[in-house]
Amino acid sequence: MQIKNFKKEENSELSRVAASVIWEDNNQPNRDIYFETTNKFKNDLSANPNAFLTGCILPAMYLKEKRIKIEGAISQALYNGLLRNMQLLRRWYGWKYKPVKIEARIAKNDNSKTKQNKKVGLFFSGGIDSLFSLRSNRLNFALNHPYSISDCLIIYGFDIFHDPSAENKTHVFERAVKNASDIANDACINLIPIATNIRHLYSYTKFWTKWFHGAALSSVAHCFSSRIGIMNIASTDSIMNLQPWGSHPRLDKNYSSEGLRIVHDKLASRIEKIKMLADWDIALQKLRVCTQNHDELLNCGKCIKCIKTMVMLLAIGKLRYATAFPRRNITVEELKMAFRHQSQIDFNVNYLSLAELLENEGQHELAMAIRKDAGFKGTLRRLDQQYLGNNLAKLYSLFLKSP
């Protein structure tokens, strides 16, 4: 792979940095990768080679490119971190994935560290994880504290998937930005909207979730390293539920440079996060967990992500106040559907404790459904799904159909 032809362009409203990505060892389409923001932040956006290297190296490794050659000078710290991450991902996902040779000049000085008093940022989707990181930061640090978050980056092209070949979802992103702006005003932060096509470099969903999204987020941060000195990525899992994943405390820190520190933030369980957010009114009104990108609704109230969040809010007596969702009830069948897609450890850490809380709220049928699913059959189903690819279920189905 080659990365070259760095450029910065702007029009009356937007500023964009881009570079050409050329594949050498497979037939993926060559494309210009870009990062774009409004002109309000144009002076903070740069065509930083660190950004493009961070965003391109894992697709190159996954698709077995032999090298990645990049114009411009890169950070020594980032170079070392990328080598560590490639070895870790190889250990997690198989020795067939070989580290890519990085061909680049090493910068003698990292220009991004020369600016004093740089800001602290957070990637912000409006979901549970990023809201929890923002809320806990506000409760722990005064606004003028050096670790206080001042900038939140919201991205078009990740959870709101920017696919030029599919239905345009610009209006969904605009709604998400408007929604996040209300939270930003309440929390006294700058909201920076960004659009990028870095995910399109290789958009296979399992690659995105298990390998790539932490690196993709970090690539965006490097574009703003003249402004931001510490960038927080909100954690997905608690310390009890850590597993190989595209954003992970062992990975994210290695996407740092001398002038930009990437932090994997706040290892807490899902229910711990929701309990903290339950008394923040704006969070209950503006929470956005749904990735169905519904044309009319902030959250559809029917998908797995919605159901999992709603049952936790119901368990602590807060669903009735959560106007971010279009309904206030959950059926047993919906709950069972959500549990079919949980790993065993995730079920134990995040959902088993809900049974008692639901009982206290008078939700006896939902509590019984959780306790029943914690039994042998539910445990076996989750272990089969997680480790055996549902092969036990398939064999059982064939057995039932046999004469």
Steps between C-alpha positions, in 0.01 A plus 500: 500500500609854427368821659587817314377827349409668829287809455273744680201662333215725611186662370266754651379259770736202536868422530642162393832317516557199277757256365503235228508138618630252243479124556789288373429136589122459456218631286340743745411828326746786535337805655558841651455481876380823659417668830270802491365757744331838502704812435460601864772241573695520173817630665505196730474245217822377340602236245711329763679188368447342845124514439511321166750238615290421808185472291649285225736256667247248635306465173839446335591231753161327487506483120862383497678796347874450531587860575354843563703782349403852598615842392595736777656442840330306779530485877754261652263427789217419259729281289596297808137479615375374165760222503378394846136506393560291189667233713217508755231469232692213347503325836126558542379408153755266346856477380387514137473878546851630453619846609534745215839656434481876558706703254510861619731771622503555875441860605791655692250714688128454544360841407167418662656518847632855467167669573447552871174460692344260252149378563355172625260328263247217496348309210128549542216305344233585756494139619538354849879466487587851386231662718640317802854618422381858463282493811765344722758751373268788586437361849870439567667809352427871509461665159842665530680179603766384249322162468155650447348404163444807284449348152268222385541361148191354331564306180301436184630178347524263796181401686305720257651328199591738220460285188487698174359194320206465742219720629630838613489530879614861525170597662550231766842642584366855506236387749768328709707820501200709606424250773862494617509880494242510779722274710807709407329818620404335829854366554680815377701334224589574138334258259711435189316326212717288271436296187738232376506202266782317681263211584449443127859393463365158601148507643444134598307526827691240704830659398365839608389381844774251587800672342456846367276752674751604766762571234246683284399722791865569579566597139240775534666622820838532325342740249432732796825448691591869472191573713453188714768351725297225670226309317265270688336194345211389720530135600254237383557244775575490870823362641309177574383466141811581298549296185674549165334800337585781261516754782681359802725638777792297366450637148380860524796643692733377223335732249654795685778727374737729688246781469172310535408252772217256426321383815264202532262651751285373788487120529156467659212259452193596300275519803755714688503743209122519478463554876731802478310643202157439655498831687621709204179624339652600167647150463158337544358738240781481243662157543565338159583128507322386184704434185198432278520864387123537488378790289263632766610361837812557707467141631274243335411331832500155338857401410732306729693810610180682588353204690819442701513865604128525570497196729778651711317830526185309592691308769605822675162667458609754239351379172185701567711817490712404200331697224782404264307174444160481328349250747504411869452123503692185403358155432650172616548395138696816422722438801564140395587620150759740643657226712549276198777733389689525831823328595493307827733740679302801377178340626657431841655847540226720358164319518483232769485761777198664334263226618485626858473863388213414266323314781523813713337695215216248476624357168465137611470342155816670374686403817389138457614505135850608604525234771377234261751607235776473760434125520668216316326545164565872479862460605556221248344709223726798569812285523404327175454836330821649638739210455345244265330716237152366592604153381340328801168666420531394136574138597205499739272634226618227261441239772141616547434484126649153454249208466 
